[in-house]
Amino acid sequence: MTGGTSGIGLAALKRLQRNSGVQILIGARGKGAGVGKALPLDLERLTSVRRFAAAVEESLGAATIDCLVLNAGMQVGDTSHRTEDGFETTFAVNHLAHYLLLRLLQPSLSVGAIVVITTSNLHDPKTNPIAAPEHVDARKLARGEVELVSPPGPRSGIRAYAASKLCNLLTAQALMTSAFAKEKGVRVIAFNPGFIAGTRLTRHQPLTFKLPYTLIVPVLSVFQRMNTLEGAGKILADLALGEIAPPPGRFYASQVERELTWPDPSDVANDAAAVTKLWRDSAALVGLPVDAEHTLYPA
Ligand SMILES: NC(=O)c1ccc[n+]([C@@H]2O[C@H](COP(=O)([O-])OP(=O)(O)OC[C@H]3O[C@@H](n4cnc5c(N)ncnc54)[C@H](OP(=O)(O)O)[C@@H]3O)[C@@H](O)[C@H]2O)c1
């Protein structure tokens, strides 16, 4: 699991550890949160992702992965930040590093494994009219070019985040429709926890964004029936354990007003050409051969 040291992921881990049969490996920048075995992982560095994947394989020995939870995520205020690999940080952490991790760990997935990728309904212009993704071209996103129409400005950071979350959803679709997933019975779920107070997601945002989020949203959440941290953690844990299974043909698990729903993917996420292009472009960006492992490409 990635993103198990804070927020929704930590809430999920606390539930997962109640299940004595579950052995947990988490990728963490620090020591972890004392739940499961923490292995070093910094998603801002692709070399760290490769080392983490190798360490996971070593820890597994002859065992395989029953569930892979790709939950880590971050936001920044604008698109000026770059990782050591030279990619825009939001795109690199939220999408590209997770894409590489998925590709590297894919051979270690069990038959019937569950893969959960945490996305956000901010990916959808219908639920995010303020700073929706304007495109999902991986090469442009990697360069921080998130706007095609609007001028770059104070919304660029959130637009980059929204685009990265659209990438998460398209990656889930790509894996789900791949021959590999079908043959191996891998279940893929894209999880939208909805808007939740009390996590550290906005920690790198400017004060003008962070203050209303940290002060007003918790108050609003009492009156608005907003999703809660514990509720989202429980759903994430239940999805990971297979205790909540998608209805037939569904893969987008969206928590709305504390209830789990299984809507159709949004129009922007339901684009087969975008699914395949993102998969291929991401492979090229992380240095994987684009035409290798044909079974992993979306059908
Ligand atoms: N909160 C919301 O309203 C909301 C809504 C929709 C979707 N989401 C999604 O939910 C997921 C969890 O977010 P959250 O709200 O729980 O935020 P959070 O409290 O900030 O947790 C984020 C997690 O990601 C990890 N992470 C971030 N950057 C990393 C890096 N470079 N390398 C390794 N780990 C890194 C953090 O580790 P550290 O402890 O080392 O920082 C932490 O464990 C994210 O994917 C987010 O996009 C959140």
CSV table of C-alpha atoms and ligand atoms in Angstrom, one decimal:
chain,number,residue,atom,x,y,z
A,1,MET,CA,0.0,0.0,0.0
A,2,THR,CA,1.1,3.5,-0.7
A,3,GLY,CA,-0.1,6.5,1.3
A,4,GLY,CA,-0.6,4.6,4.6
A,5,THR,CA,1.0,7.1,6.9
A,6,SER,CA,-1.7,9.7,7.0
A,7,GLY,CA,-5.3,10.5,6.3
A,8,ILE,CA,-7.5,8.0,4.5
A,9,GLY,CA,-4.8,5.4,4.0
A,10,LEU,CA,-3.9,5.4,7.7
A,11,ALA,CA,-7.5,5.1,8.7
A,12,ALA,CA,-7.8,2.1,6.3
A,13,LEU,CA,-4.7,0.6,7.7
A,14,LYS,CA,-6.0,0.8,11.2
A,15,ARG,CA,-9.0,-1.3,10.1
A,16,LEU,CA,-6.9,-3.7,8.1
A,17,GLN,CA,-4.6,-4.5,11.0
A,18,ARG,CA,-7.7,-5.7,13.0
A,19,ASN,CA,-7.8,-8.6,10.6
A,20,SER,CA,-5.1,-11.0,11.9
A,21,GLY,CA,-4.8,-12.8,8.6
A,22,VAL,CA,-3.6,-9.8,6.7
A,23,GLN,CA,0.1,-9.1,6.3
A,24,ILE,CA,0.7,-5.5,5.3
A,25,LEU,CA,3.6,-3.9,3.4
A,26,ILE,CA,3.5,-0.2,3.1
A,27,GLY,CA,5.7,2.2,1.1
A,28,ALA,CA,6.6,5.2,3.2
A,29,ARG,CA,9.0,8.1,3.2
A,30,GLY,CA,9.7,7.8,6.9
A,31,LYS,CA,9.2,5.1,9.5
A,32,GLY,CA,5.6,4.5,8.6
A,33,ALA,CA,2.8,4.8,11.2
A,34,GLY,CA,3.6,1.6,13.2
A,35,VAL,CA,1.0,-0.4,11.2
A,36,GLY,CA,2.4,-3.1,8.9
A,37,LYS,CA,6.0,-3.4,7.7
A,38,ALA,CA,7.2,-0.1,6.2
A,39,LEU,CA,9.6,-0.1,3.3
A,40,PRO,CA,11.3,3.1,2.0
A,41,LEU,CA,9.4,4.8,-0.8
A,42,ASP,CA,9.5,8.3,-2.1
A,43,LEU,CA,7.2,8.7,-5.0
A,44,GLU,CA,9.0,11.8,-6.1
A,45,ARG,CA,11.9,9.6,-7.3
A,46,LEU,CA,11.5,6.8,-9.8
A,47,THR,CA,14.7,5.2,-8.6
A,48,SER,CA,13.0,4.9,-5.2
A,49,VAL,CA,9.9,3.3,-6.8
A,50,ARG,CA,12.1,0.7,-8.4
A,51,ARG,CA,14.0,0.0,-5.2
A,52,PHE,CA,10.7,-0.3,-3.3
A,53,ALA,CA,9.3,-2.7,-5.8
A,54,ALA,CA,12.4,-4.8,-5.5
A,55,ALA,CA,12.2,-4.7,-1.7
A,56,VAL,CA,8.5,-5.8,-1.8
A,57,GLU,CA,9.5,-8.8,-4.0
A,58,GLU,CA,12.2,-9.7,-1.6
A,59,SER,CA,9.8,-9.4,1.4
A,60,LEU,CA,7.3,-11.5,-0.4
A,61,GLY,CA,9.6,-14.5,-1.0
A,62,ALA,CA,7.4,-17.1,-2.6
A,63,ALA,CA,4.2,-15.3,-1.6
A,64,THR,CA,2.2,-13.1,-4.0
A,65,ILE,CA,0.2,-9.9,-3.5
A,66,ASP,CA,-3.5,-10.4,-2.8
A,67,CYS,CA,-4.2,-6.7,-2.8
A,68,LEU,CA,-2.4,-3.6,-4.1
A,69,VAL,CA,-3.6,-0.3,-2.8
A,70,LEU,CA,-2.3,2.8,-4.6
A,71,ASN,CA,-3.5,5.5,-2.4
A,72,ALA,CA,-0.8,8.1,-1.9
A,73,GLY,CA,-1.5,11.6,-3.3
A,74,MET,CA,-0.5,15.2,-2.9
A,75,GLN,CA,-1.4,18.7,-4.1
A,76,VAL,CA,0.8,21.8,-4.6
A,77,GLY,CA,-0.2,25.3,-5.2
A,78,ASP,CA,1.1,25.6,-8.8
A,79,THR,CA,2.9,23.6,-11.5
A,80,SER,CA,6.4,25.0,-11.0
A,81,HIS,CA,7.6,22.1,-8.9
A,82,ARG,CA,9.7,19.3,-10.5
A,83,THR,CA,10.8,15.9,-9.3
A,84,GLU,CA,14.4,14.8,-9.5
A,85,ASP,CA,13.4,13.0,-12.8
A,86,GLY,CA,12.3,16.4,-14.1
A,87,PHE,CA,8.5,15.8,-14.1
A,88,GLU,CA,5.8,18.1,-12.7
A,89,THR,CA,5.5,16.9,-9.1
A,90,THR,CA,1.7,16.3,-8.8
A,91,PHE,CA,1.6,14.3,-12.1
A,92,ALA,CA,4.8,12.4,-11.1
A,93,VAL,CA,3.7,11.4,-7.6
A,94,ASN,CA,0.0,10.9,-8.1
A,95,HIS,CA,0.2,9.2,-11.5
A,96,LEU,CA,3.6,8.3,-13.0
A,97,ALA,CA,5.2,6.8,-9.9
A,98,HIS,CA,2.1,4.7,-9.2
A,99,TYR,CA,1.9,3.6,-12.9
A,100,LEU,CA,5.5,2.4,-12.7
A,101,LEU,CA,4.9,0.7,-9.4
A,102,LEU,CA,1.8,-1.1,-10.8
A,103,ARG,CA,3.8,-2.2,-13.8
A,104,LEU,CA,6.7,-3.5,-11.6
A,105,LEU,CA,4.5,-5.3,-9.1
A,106,GLN,CA,2.1,-6.7,-11.7
A,107,PRO,CA,4.0,-10.0,-12.1
A,108,SER,CA,3.7,-10.5,-8.3
A,109,LEU,CA,-0.1,-10.1,-8.2
A,110,SER,CA,-2.0,-13.2,-7.1
A,111,VAL,CA,-4.7,-14.9,-9.2
A,112,GLY,CA,-7.9,-13.0,-8.3
A,113,ALA,CA,-5.9,-10.1,-6.8
A,114,ILE,CA,-7.6,-6.8,-6.0
A,115,VAL,CA,-6.1,-3.5,-7.1
A,116,VAL,CA,-7.5,-0.3,-5.6
A,117,ILE,CA,-6.4,3.1,-7.0
A,118,THR,CA,-7.5,6.2,-5.1
A,119,THR,CA,-8.9,8.8,-7.5
A,120,SER,CA,-11.1,11.9,-6.9
A,121,ASN,CA,-14.3,13.2,-8.3
A,122,LEU,CA,-12.3,16.4,-9.0
A,123,HIS,CA,-11.3,14.6,-12.2
A,124,ASP,CA,-14.7,15.3,-13.6
A,125,PRO,CA,-15.7,18.7,-15.0
A,126,LYS,CA,-19.2,18.1,-13.9
A,127,THR,CA,-18.2,17.9,-10.2
A,128,ASN,CA,-15.2,20.3,-10.6
A,129,PRO,CA,-16.3,23.2,-12.7
A,130,ILE,CA,-13.6,25.5,-11.2
A,131,ALA,CA,-10.4,23.7,-12.2
A,132,ALA,CA,-11.2,20.6,-14.3
A,133,PRO,CA,-8.6,18.8,-16.3
A,134,GLU,CA,-8.4,20.4,-19.8
A,135,HIS,CA,-6.6,17.4,-21.3
A,136,VAL,CA,-4.9,14.2,-20.2
A,137,ASP,CA,-1.8,14.2,-22.5
A,138,ALA,CA,0.9,12.6,-20.3
A,139,ARG,CA,3.8,14.3,-22.0
A,140,LYS,CA,2.3,17.8,-21.5
A,141,LEU,CA,1.2,17.0,-17.9
A,142,ALA,CA,4.8,15.9,-17.2
A,143,ARG,CA,6.0,19.3,-18.4
A,144,GLY,CA,3.4,21.1,-16.2
A,145,GLU,CA,1.4,22.2,-19.1
A,146,VAL,CA,-2.0,21.6,-17.6
A,147,GLU,CA,-3.9,24.4,-19.5
A,148,LEU,CA,-4.9,24.2,-23.1
A,149,VAL,CA,-7.6,26.9,-23.0
A,150,SER,CA,-7.4,28.8,-19.7
A,151,PRO,CA,-4.4,31.0,-18.9
A,152,PRO,CA,-2.0,29.6,-16.3
A,153,GLY,CA,-2.8,31.0,-12.9
A,154,PRO,CA,-3.8,30.3,-9.3
A,155,ARG,CA,-6.0,27.3,-10.4
A,156,SER,CA,-3.1,25.5,-12.1
A,157,GLY,CA,-2.1,23.5,-9.0
A,158,ILE,CA,-5.7,22.1,-8.5
A,159,ARG,CA,-6.0,21.6,-12.3
A,160,ALA,CA,-2.8,19.5,-12.2
A,161,TYR,CA,-4.2,17.5,-9.3
A,162,ALA,CA,-7.5,17.0,-11.1
A,163,ALA,CA,-5.7,15.8,-14.2
A,164,SER,CA,-3.6,13.4,-12.2
A,165,LYS,CA,-6.7,11.9,-10.6
A,166,LEU,CA,-8.1,11.5,-14.1
A,167,CYS,CA,-4.9,9.6,-15.0
A,168,ASN,CA,-5.6,7.3,-11.9
A,169,LEU,CA,-9.0,6.5,-13.3
A,170,LEU,CA,-7.8,5.9,-16.8
A,171,THR,CA,-5.0,3.7,-15.4
A,172,ALA,CA,-7.6,1.6,-13.6
A,173,GLN,CA,-9.6,1.3,-16.8
A,174,ALA,CA,-6.5,0.2,-18.7
A,175,LEU,CA,-5.6,-2.5,-16.2
A,176,MET,CA,-9.2,-3.6,-15.9
A,177,THR,CA,-9.6,-4.1,-19.6
A,178,SER,CA,-6.3,-5.7,-20.2
A,179,ALA,CA,-6.0,-9.4,-21.2
A,180,PHE,CA,-3.7,-9.8,-18.2
A,181,ALA,CA,-6.4,-8.8,-15.7
A,182,LYS,CA,-9.1,-10.8,-17.4
A,183,GLU,CA,-7.0,-14.0,-17.6
A,184,LYS,CA,-5.8,-13.7,-14.0
A,185,GLY,CA,-9.1,-12.6,-12.6
A,186,VAL,CA,-7.7,-9.4,-11.2
A,187,ARG,CA,-10.4,-7.0,-9.8
A,188,VAL,CA,-9.6,-3.3,-10.3
A,189,ILE,CA,-11.4,-0.6,-8.4
A,190,ALA,CA,-11.0,3.2,-8.7
A,191,PHE,CA,-12.0,4.7,-5.4
A,192,ASN,CA,-13.2,8.3,-5.0
A,193,PRO,CA,-13.4,9.0,-1.2
A,194,GLY,CA,-15.1,12.4,-1.9
A,195,PHE,CA,-14.4,15.6,-0.1
A,196,ILE,CA,-12.9,14.9,3.4
A,197,ALA,CA,-11.8,17.2,6.2
A,198,GLY,CA,-9.0,16.2,8.5
A,199,THR,CA,-6.4,14.8,6.1
A,200,ARG,CA,-3.0,16.5,5.3
A,201,LEU,CA,-3.7,16.7,1.6
A,202,THR,CA,-3.6,20.5,1.4
A,203,ARG,CA,-0.4,20.8,3.4
A,204,HIS,CA,1.7,22.2,0.5
A,205,GLN,CA,-1.1,24.6,-0.7
A,206,PRO,CA,-0.8,28.3,0.0
A,207,LEU,CA,-2.4,29.7,3.1
A,208,THR,CA,-5.2,31.3,1.1
A,209,PHE,CA,-6.3,27.8,0.1
A,210,LYS,CA,-5.3,25.9,3.2
A,211,LEU,CA,-7.0,28.1,5.8
A,212,PRO,CA,-10.6,27.9,4.5
A,213,TYR,CA,-10.0,24.2,4.0
A,214,THR,CA,-8.8,23.5,7.5
A,215,LEU,CA,-11.1,25.9,9.3
A,216,ILE,CA,-14.4,26.1,7.4
A,217,VAL,CA,-14.6,22.6,5.9
A,218,PRO,CA,-14.6,20.7,9.3
A,219,VAL,CA,-17.5,22.9,10.4
A,220,LEU,CA,-19.4,22.5,7.1
A,221,SER,CA,-18.8,18.7,7.4
A,222,VAL,CA,-21.0,18.6,10.5
A,223,PHE,CA,-23.9,20.1,8.8
A,224,GLN,CA,-23.5,18.9,5.2
A,225,ARG,CA,-23.2,15.2,5.8
A,226,MET,CA,-19.8,15.3,4.3
A,227,ASN,CA,-17.8,12.1,4.1
A,228,THR,CA,-15.7,11.3,7.1
A,229,LEU,CA,-12.1,10.1,7.5
A,230,GLU,CA,-13.1,7.0,9.4
A,231,GLY,CA,-15.9,6.3,6.8
A,232,ALA,CA,-13.5,6.6,3.9
A,233,GLY,CA,-10.9,4.5,5.6
A,234,LYS,CA,-13.5,1.8,6.3
A,235,ILE,CA,-14.6,1.7,2.7
A,236,LEU,CA,-11.0,1.6,1.4
A,237,ALA,CA,-10.2,-1.3,3.8
A,238,ASP,CA,-13.4,-3.2,2.8
A,239,LEU,CA,-12.6,-2.7,-0.9
A,240,ALA,CA,-9.0,-3.9,-0.3
A,241,LEU,CA,-10.2,-7.0,1.6
A,242,GLY,CA,-12.9,-7.8,-1.0
A,243,GLU,CA,-15.6,-7.4,1.7
A,244,ILE,CA,-17.2,-4.8,-0.6
A,245,ALA,CA,-17.2,-6.1,-4.2
A,246,PRO,CA,-18.2,-4.1,-7.2
A,247,PRO,CA,-21.6,-4.9,-8.8
A,248,PRO,CA,-21.1,-6.6,-12.2
A,249,GLY,CA,-19.5,-4.3,-14.8
A,250,ARG,CA,-18.7,-1.6,-12.3
A,251,PHE,CA,-15.3,-0.4,-11.2
A,252,TYR,CA,-15.7,3.2,-10.1
A,253,ALA,CA,-16.5,3.3,-6.3
A,254,SER,CA,-17.6,6.8,-5.4
A,255,GLN,CA,-18.4,7.8,-1.8
A,256,VAL,CA,-21.1,10.4,-1.8
A,257,GLU,CA,-22.6,11.8,1.3
A,258,ARG,CA,-21.2,8.9,3.3
A,259,GLU,CA,-22.7,6.3,1.0
A,260,LEU,CA,-20.8,4.2,-1.5
A,261,THR,CA,-22.1,4.4,-5.0
A,262,TRP,CA,-21.0,2.7,-8.2
A,263,PRO,CA,-21.7,5.2,-11.0
A,264,ASP,CA,-20.7,5.0,-14.6
A,265,PRO,CA,-17.3,6.6,-15.1
A,266,SER,CA,-17.5,10.2,-16.2
A,267,ASP,CA,-17.5,11.1,-19.9
A,268,VAL,CA,-13.8,12.1,-19.7
A,269,ALA,CA,-12.8,8.9,-18.0
A,270,ASN,CA,-14.8,6.8,-20.5
A,271,ASP,CA,-12.5,7.4,-23.4
A,272,ALA,CA,-10.9,4.2,-24.8
A,273,ALA,CA,-8.4,6.1,-26.9
A,274,ALA,CA,-7.2,8.2,-23.9
A,275,VAL,CA,-6.9,5.0,-21.8
A,276,THR,CA,-4.5,3.4,-24.3
A,277,LYS,CA,-2.6,6.6,-25.1
A,278,LEU,CA,-2.0,7.4,-21.4
A,279,TRP,CA,-0.8,3.8,-20.8
A,280,ARG,CA,1.7,3.9,-23.7
A,281,ASP,CA,2.9,7.5,-23.0
A,282,SER,CA,3.4,6.7,-19.3
A,283,ALA,CA,5.5,3.6,-20.3
A,284,ALA,CA,7.7,5.8,-22.4
A,285,LEU,CA,8.1,8.4,-19.7
A,286,VAL,CA,9.2,5.8,-17.1
A,287,GLY,CA,11.5,4.1,-19.5
A,288,LEU,CA,9.5,0.8,-20.0
A,289,PRO,CA,9.4,-0.6,-23.5
A,290,VAL,CA,6.2,0.6,-25.1
A,291,ASP,CA,5.4,-2.5,-27.0
A,292,ALA,CA,6.5,-5.1,-24.5
A,293,GLU,CA,4.0,-7.2,-22.5
A,294,HIS,CA,1.2,-6.8,-24.9
A,295,THR,CA,-1.2,-8.6,-22.5
A,296,LEU,CA,-1.0,-5.5,-20.3
A,297,TYR,CA,-2.4,-3.2,-22.9
A,298,PRO,CA,-6.0,-2.4,-22.8
A,299,ALA,CA,-8.0,-4.7,-25.1
B,1,LIG,N1,-8.9,14.4,1.4
B,1,LIG,C1,-9.8,14.5,0.4
B,1,LIG,O1,-10.7,15.3,0.4
B,1,LIG,C2,-9.6,13.6,-0.8
B,1,LIG,C3,-10.6,13.6,-1.8
B,1,LIG,C4,-10.5,12.8,-2.9
B,1,LIG,C5,-9.4,12.0,-3.1
B,1,LIG,N2,-8.4,12.0,-2.1
B,1,LIG,C6,-7.2,11.1,-2.3
B,1,LIG,O2,-7.0,10.3,-1.2
B,1,LIG,C7,-5.7,9.9,-1.2
B,1,LIG,C8,-5.2,10.1,0.3
B,1,LIG,O3,-5.2,11.5,0.5
B,1,LIG,P1,-5.4,12.1,2.0
B,1,LIG,O4,-6.5,13.1,1.9
B,1,LIG,O5,-5.6,11.0,3.0
B,1,LIG,O6,-4.1,12.9,2.2
B,1,LIG,P2,-2.9,12.9,3.2
B,1,LIG,O7,-3.4,12.8,4.7
B,1,LIG,O8,-2.0,14.0,2.9
B,1,LIG,O9,-2.2,11.5,2.9
B,1,LIG,C9,-1.4,11.4,1.7
B,1,LIG,C10,-0.5,10.1,1.8
B,1,LIG,O10,0.3,10.1,0.6
B,1,LIG,C11,1.7,10.0,1.0
B,1,LIG,N3,2.6,10.6,0.1
B,1,LIG,C12,2.5,11.9,-0.5
B,1,LIG,N4,3.5,12.1,-1.2
B,1,LIG,C13,4.4,11.0,-1.2
B,1,LIG,C14,5.6,10.7,-1.7
B,1,LIG,N5,6.3,11.6,-2.5
B,1,LIG,N6,6.1,9.5,-1.4
B,1,LIG,C15,5.5,8.6,-0.6
B,1,LIG,N7,4.3,8.9,-0.1
B,1,LIG,C16,3.7,10.1,-0.3
B,1,LIG,C17,1.7,10.7,2.4
B,1,LIG,O11,2.9,10.3,3.0
B,1,LIG,P3,3.7,11.3,4.1
B,1,LIG,O12,3.1,10.9,5.4
B,1,LIG,O13,5.1,10.9,4.0
B,1,LIG,O14,3.5,12.7,3.6
B,1,LIG,C18,0.5,10.2,3.0
B,1,LIG,O15,0.6,8.9,3.5
B,1,LIG,C19,-4.9,10.7,-2.2
B,1,LIG,O16,-4.7,9.9,-3.4
B,1,LIG,C20,-5.9,11.9,-2.5
B,1,LIG,O17,-5.7,12.3,-3.8
B,1,LIG,C21,-8.5,12.8,-1.0
